[in-house]
């Protein structure tokens, strides 16, 4: 595979081809790959419409895993070569001779228009969509029930960062690490999440805050609590959505909400 991927590319040192990461190895070979790519090509988030079109495209849903594998290959190359952020993904693949079966799924119309300055957002969009389908397959070792001390810390983290940030961070950790590796369940979760470049949404921290995660995220939560921590936050979000739906229905039907009656 290596000769096909890098043949004739003068900017690549063939002696270093073992440094390229392949499917399910991306974050294990280089945990900070997102940060490394951002240094080479400043990144922007996909538009809401674009994210929705990817998540709701039925023709993509059954090939999320193949698309993610292709993005693994692609991002390993971008980390090495950099590139023009305005290039589309197919243009970059053609330039570097990646226009073959390994990247075939990146030619899907909704993905082909994505530029290199949006590649991280594209990866995370596909990854999050796939993780939602696979999280229930988490091994039993990582499904230990939460006790009061874990719930206290989780609620502090939610108050600091929001439910949305925490559920995405935990989901990515479970998908990137627990679905691939056999991690020791009793290791504090912060050992893996102390670096803001790993699993956290990339705009969560300022540069100063990124050095202080361990002051906030203490060690009551272990790797074995990851699954139920994720599901605890999911229940909170589901309840918030249910209340919003009830409020909208009440307004639509002209029925005053309980809060307005109390006022």
Tab-separated table of C-alpha atoms in Angstrom:
chain	number	residue	atom	x	y	z
A	1	UNK	CA	0.000	0.000	0.000
A	2	UNK	CA	2.783	2.477	0.872
A	3	UNK	CA	4.326	2.509	-2.652
A	4	UNK	CA	0.899	3.254	-4.129
A	5	UNK	CA	0.261	6.075	-1.676
A	6	UNK	CA	3.610	7.868	-1.777
A	7	UNK	CA	5.302	6.869	-5.042
A	8	UNK	CA	6.916	9.808	-6.807
A	9	UNK	CA	6.120	12.359	-4.090
A	10	UNK	CA	9.323	14.337	-3.652
A	11	UNK	CA	8.221	15.977	-0.397
A	12	UNK	CA	7.836	12.640	1.366
A	13	UNK	CA	10.733	10.679	2.775
A	14	UNK	CA	10.156	6.994	1.976
A	15	UNK	CA	12.176	6.085	5.092
A	16	UNK	CA	9.461	7.700	7.203
A	17	UNK	CA	6.435	6.017	5.638
A	18	UNK	CA	5.964	3.939	8.767
A	19	UNK	CA	4.820	7.150	10.443
A	20	UNK	CA	1.621	7.244	8.407
A	21	UNK	CA	-1.420	6.208	10.406
A	22	UNK	CA	-4.102	3.945	9.005
A	23	UNK	CA	-7.686	3.091	9.852
A	24	UNK	CA	-8.464	2.999	13.610
A	25	UNK	CA	-4.875	4.044	14.375
A	26	UNK	CA	-5.148	7.776	13.732
A	27	UNK	CA	-5.272	8.986	17.331
A	28	UNK	CA	-3.047	6.203	18.647
A	29	UNK	CA	-0.112	7.029	16.417
A	30	UNK	CA	-0.571	10.781	16.855
A	31	UNK	CA	-2.998	11.894	19.541
A	32	UNK	CA	-2.538	15.575	18.622
A	33	UNK	CA	-3.111	15.189	14.883
A	34	UNK	CA	-5.979	17.707	14.917
A	35	UNK	CA	-3.705	20.350	16.435
A	36	UNK	CA	-0.898	19.472	14.004
A	37	UNK	CA	-3.191	19.920	10.997
A	38	UNK	CA	-4.519	23.222	12.325
A	39	UNK	CA	-0.960	24.522	12.520
A	40	UNK	CA	-0.447	23.698	8.845
A	41	UNK	CA	-3.898	24.701	7.605
A	42	UNK	CA	-6.083	26.979	9.779
A	43	UNK	CA	-9.446	25.304	10.174
A	44	UNK	CA	-13.064	26.445	10.030
A	45	UNK	CA	-16.251	24.667	10.974
A	46	UNK	CA	-18.601	23.336	8.324
A	47	UNK	CA	-21.795	25.332	7.943
A	48	UNK	CA	-24.848	24.062	9.807
A	49	UNK	CA	-26.524	23.260	6.479
A	50	UNK	CA	-23.514	21.222	5.366
A	51	UNK	CA	-23.385	19.267	8.627
A	52	UNK	CA	-27.108	18.543	8.359
A	53	UNK	CA	-26.778	17.428	4.731
A	54	UNK	CA	-24.075	14.915	5.745
A	55	UNK	CA	-25.904	13.625	8.810
A	56	UNK	CA	-29.260	13.262	7.035
A	57	UNK	CA	-27.973	11.828	3.753
A	58	UNK	CA	-29.315	8.270	3.683
A	59	UNK	CA	-26.832	7.194	0.990
A	60	UNK	CA	-23.925	8.090	3.306
A	61	UNK	CA	-25.301	6.530	6.477
A	62	UNK	CA	-24.321	2.957	5.549
A	63	UNK	CA	-20.760	3.928	4.543
A	64	UNK	CA	-19.771	6.187	7.455
A	65	UNK	CA	-17.071	3.687	8.479
A	66	UNK	CA	-15.550	3.659	4.976
A	67	UNK	CA	-15.632	7.459	4.788
A	68	UNK	CA	-13.918	7.711	8.173
A	69	UNK	CA	-11.241	5.228	7.071
A	70	UNK	CA	-10.597	7.328	3.959
A	71	UNK	CA	-10.334	10.465	6.118
A	72	UNK	CA	-7.802	8.641	8.334
A	73	UNK	CA	-5.552	8.200	5.297
A	74	UNK	CA	-6.163	11.723	4.081
A	75	UNK	CA	-5.430	13.446	7.385
A	76	UNK	CA	-2.204	11.499	7.880
A	77	UNK	CA	-1.002	12.928	4.573
A	78	UNK	CA	-2.175	16.455	5.309
A	79	UNK	CA	-0.272	16.345	8.611
A	80	UNK	CA	2.907	15.577	6.647
A	81	UNK	CA	2.428	17.772	3.586
A	82	UNK	CA	0.230	20.692	4.583
A	83	UNK	CA	-1.606	22.215	1.664
A	84	UNK	CA	-3.738	25.011	0.299
A	85	UNK	CA	-6.775	25.365	2.540
A	86	UNK	CA	-8.926	26.360	-0.432
A	87	UNK	CA	-8.219	23.100	-2.262
A	88	UNK	CA	-11.113	20.678	-2.273
A	89	UNK	CA	-10.464	17.175	-0.960
A	90	UNK	CA	-10.578	15.599	-4.474
A	91	UNK	CA	-8.101	18.219	-5.753
A	92	UNK	CA	-5.654	17.397	-2.942
A	93	UNK	CA	-6.047	13.658	-3.530
A	94	UNK	CA	-5.317	14.094	-7.234
A	95	UNK	CA	-2.258	16.235	-6.507
A	96	UNK	CA	-0.761	13.607	-4.200
A	97	UNK	CA	-1.761	10.519	-6.143
A	98	UNK	CA	-4.402	9.455	-3.601
A	99	UNK	CA	-7.045	9.178	-6.276
A	100	UNK	CA	-7.669	5.429	-5.847
A	101	UNK	CA	-9.790	2.982	-3.880
A	102	UNK	CA	-8.538	4.138	-0.463
A	103	UNK	CA	-10.159	7.548	-0.948
A	104	UNK	CA	-12.995	6.557	-3.274
A	105	UNK	CA	-15.713	7.430	-0.747
A	106	UNK	CA	-14.438	11.012	-0.470
A	107	UNK	CA	-15.843	11.621	-3.955
A	108	UNK	CA	-19.415	11.511	-2.656
A	109	UNK	CA	-21.017	14.732	-3.887
A	110	UNK	CA	-21.801	16.172	-0.455
A	111	UNK	CA	-18.176	15.596	0.645
A	112	UNK	CA	-16.346	16.409	-2.604
A	113	UNK	CA	-17.030	20.137	-2.206
A	114	UNK	CA	-15.412	20.300	1.246
A	115	UNK	CA	-12.120	22.219	1.322
A	116	UNK	CA	-9.002	21.364	3.315
A	117	UNK	CA	-9.696	24.168	5.785
A	118	UNK	CA	-12.823	22.237	6.821
A	119	UNK	CA	-11.343	18.734	6.932
A	120	UNK	CA	-11.296	18.471	10.734
A	121	UNK	CA	-14.920	19.544	10.987
A	122	UNK	CA	-15.803	16.984	8.295
A	123	UNK	CA	-13.953	14.239	10.184
A	124	UNK	CA	-15.712	15.078	13.447
A	125	UNK	CA	-19.127	15.245	11.760
A	126	UNK	CA	-18.748	11.765	10.263
A	127	UNK	CA	-17.123	10.401	13.419
A	128	UNK	CA	-19.907	11.692	15.677
A	129	UNK	CA	-22.558	10.228	13.370
A	130	UNK	CA	-20.863	6.820	13.430
A	131	UNK	CA	-20.192	6.948	17.184
A	132	UNK	CA	-23.901	7.431	17.891
A	133	UNK	CA	-24.533	4.065	16.219
A	134	UNK	CA	-21.761	2.151	17.968
A	135	UNK	CA	-21.605	3.473	21.527
A	136	UNK	CA	-23.936	0.775	22.841
A	137	UNK	CA	-21.283	-1.776	21.873
A	138	UNK	CA	-18.929	-0.430	24.550
A	139	UNK	CA	-17.409	-3.295	26.543
A	140	UNK	CA	-18.846	-4.103	29.972
A	141	UNK	CA	-15.556	-3.138	31.676
A	142	UNK	CA	-16.289	0.506	30.847
A	143	UNK	CA	-19.901	0.440	32.050
A	144	UNK	CA	-19.465	0.835	35.798
A	145	UNK	CA	-22.367	2.622	37.485
A	146	UNK	CA	-21.853	6.160	38.748
A	147	UNK	CA	-21.746	6.922	42.464
A	148	UNK	CA	-22.389	10.252	44.174
A	149	UNK	CA	-18.778	11.457	43.869
A	150	UNK	CA	-18.785	10.868	40.110
A	151	UNK	CA	-22.137	12.638	39.714
A	152	UNK	CA	-20.865	15.633	41.678
A	153	UNK	CA	-17.840	15.972	39.372
A	154	UNK	CA	-19.933	15.455	36.236
A	155	UNK	CA	-22.319	18.209	37.262
A	156	UNK	CA	-19.382	20.544	37.936
A	157	UNK	CA	-17.986	19.806	34.477
A	158	UNK	CA	-21.399	20.391	32.897
A	159	UNK	CA	-21.713	23.702	34.714
A	160	UNK	CA	-18.259	24.727	33.489
A	161	UNK	CA	-18.406	23.510	29.877
A	162	UNK	CA	-22.095	22.662	29.058
A	163	UNK	CA	-23.843	19.360	28.436
A	164	UNK	CA	-23.140	19.569	24.703
A	165	UNK	CA	-19.373	19.904	25.113
A	166	UNK	CA	-19.142	17.104	27.670
A	167	UNK	CA	-21.234	14.589	25.748
A	168	UNK	CA	-19.241	15.156	22.553
A	169	UNK	CA	-15.943	14.810	24.439
A	170	UNK	CA	-16.984	11.571	26.130
A	171	UNK	CA	-18.465	10.139	22.932
A	172	UNK	CA	-15.256	10.800	21.023
A	173	UNK	CA	-13.152	9.270	23.778
A	174	UNK	CA	-15.276	6.120	23.807
A	175	UNK	CA	-15.207	5.834	20.020
A	176	UNK	CA	-11.533	6.708	19.461
A	177	UNK	CA	-10.082	4.694	22.319
A	178	UNK	CA	-12.451	2.245	24.001
A	179	UNK	CA	-13.693	0.800	20.706
A	180	UNK	CA	-10.108	0.032	19.667
A	181	UNK	CA	-7.869	-0.398	22.709
A	182	UNK	CA	-8.074	-2.359	25.955
A	183	UNK	CA	-7.519	0.478	28.408
A	184	UNK	CA	-7.262	-0.177	32.123
A	185	UNK	CA	-10.694	0.653	33.558
A	186	UNK	CA	-9.412	2.102	36.846
A	187	UNK	CA	-7.242	4.838	35.301
A	188	UNK	CA	-8.572	8.385	35.922
A	189	UNK	CA	-10.335	9.654	32.818
A	190	UNK	CA	-8.506	12.965	33.039
A	191	UNK	CA	-5.271	11.104	32.208
A	192	UNK	CA	-6.577	10.882	28.632
A	193	UNK	CA	-8.500	14.172	28.516
A	194	UNK	CA	-6.006	16.578	30.101
A	195	UNK	CA	-4.853	17.731	26.649
A	196	UNK	CA	-7.437	20.031	24.979
A	197	UNK	CA	-6.334	18.705	21.575
A	198	UNK	CA	-7.628	15.219	22.445
A	199	UNK	CA	-11.372	14.592	22.088
A	200	UNK	CA	-12.536	18.058	23.201
A	201	UNK	CA	-14.258	20.270	20.605
A	202	UNK	CA	-11.344	22.350	19.343
A	203	UNK	CA	-12.801	25.740	20.339
A	204	UNK	CA	-13.624	24.746	23.955
A	205	UNK	CA	-10.574	26.287	25.622
A	206	UNK	CA	-8.584	29.468	25.384
A	207	UNK	CA	-4.820	28.994	25.352
A	208	UNK	CA	-4.623	29.761	29.100
A	209	UNK	CA	-7.539	27.495	30.059
A	210	UNK	CA	-6.076	24.536	28.182
A	211	UNK	CA	-3.278	24.276	30.753
A	212	UNK	CA	-5.728	24.103	33.664
A	213	UNK	CA	-7.970	21.154	32.745
A	214	UNK	CA	-6.635	19.033	35.604
A	215	UNK	CA	-7.648	21.729	38.096
A	216	UNK	CA	-11.272	21.348	36.975
A	217	UNK	CA	-11.411	17.738	35.803
A	218	UNK	CA	-10.282	15.889	38.933
A	219	UNK	CA	-9.737	12.140	39.188
A	220	UNK	CA	-13.063	10.883	40.622
A	221	UNK	CA	-14.113	9.767	37.146
A	222	UNK	CA	-12.281	6.727	35.802
A	223	UNK	CA	-12.201	5.146	32.372
A	224	UNK	CA	-14.729	2.565	33.609
A	225	UNK	CA	-17.268	5.378	34.115
A	226	UNK	CA	-17.098	6.672	30.533
A	227	UNK	CA	-20.212	4.940	29.193
A	228	UNK	CA	-22.562	5.835	32.045
A	229	UNK	CA	-21.169	9.387	32.207
A	230	UNK	CA	-22.082	9.783	28.543
A	231	UNK	CA	-25.552	8.342	29.087
A	232	UNK	CA	-26.174	10.470	32.178
A	233	UNK	CA	-25.560	13.622	30.147
A	234	UNK	CA	-27.641	12.254	27.275
A	235	UNK	CA	-30.599	11.844	29.656
A	236	UNK	CA	-30.196	15.458	30.781
A	237	UNK	CA	-30.202	16.661	27.165
A	238	UNK	CA	-33.202	14.470	26.302
A	239	UNK	CA	-35.114	15.925	29.252
A	240	UNK	CA	-34.242	19.472	28.185
A	241	UNK	CA	-35.487	18.720	24.677
A	242	UNK	CA	-38.704	17.209	26.049
A	243	UNK	CA	-39.381	20.356	28.093
A	244	UNK	CA	-38.724	22.580	25.072
A	245	UNK	CA	-41.134	20.511	22.982
A	246	UNK	CA	-43.832	20.748	25.678
A	247	UNK	CA	-43.316	24.502	25.933
A	248	UNK	CA	-43.640	24.924	22.158
A	249	UNK	CA	-46.771	22.782	22.105
A	250	UNK	CA	-48.277	24.833	24.928
A	251	UNK	CA	-47.602	28.086	23.082
A	252	UNK	CA	-49.015	26.661	19.853
A	253	UNK	CA	-52.200	25.548	21.607
A	254	UNK	CA	-52.513	28.764	23.567
A	255	UNK	CA	-52.032	27.018	26.895
A	256	UNK	CA	-49.916	28.972	29.394
A	257	UNK	CA	-46.796	27.156	30.616
A	258	UNK	CA	-46.350	26.321	34.283
A	259	UNK	CA	-43.698	29.021	34.606
A	260	UNK	CA	-46.047	31.716	33.272
A	261	UNK	CA	-48.802	30.583	35.644
A	262	UNK	CA	-46.453	30.911	38.598
A	263	UNK	CA	-45.480	34.407	37.465
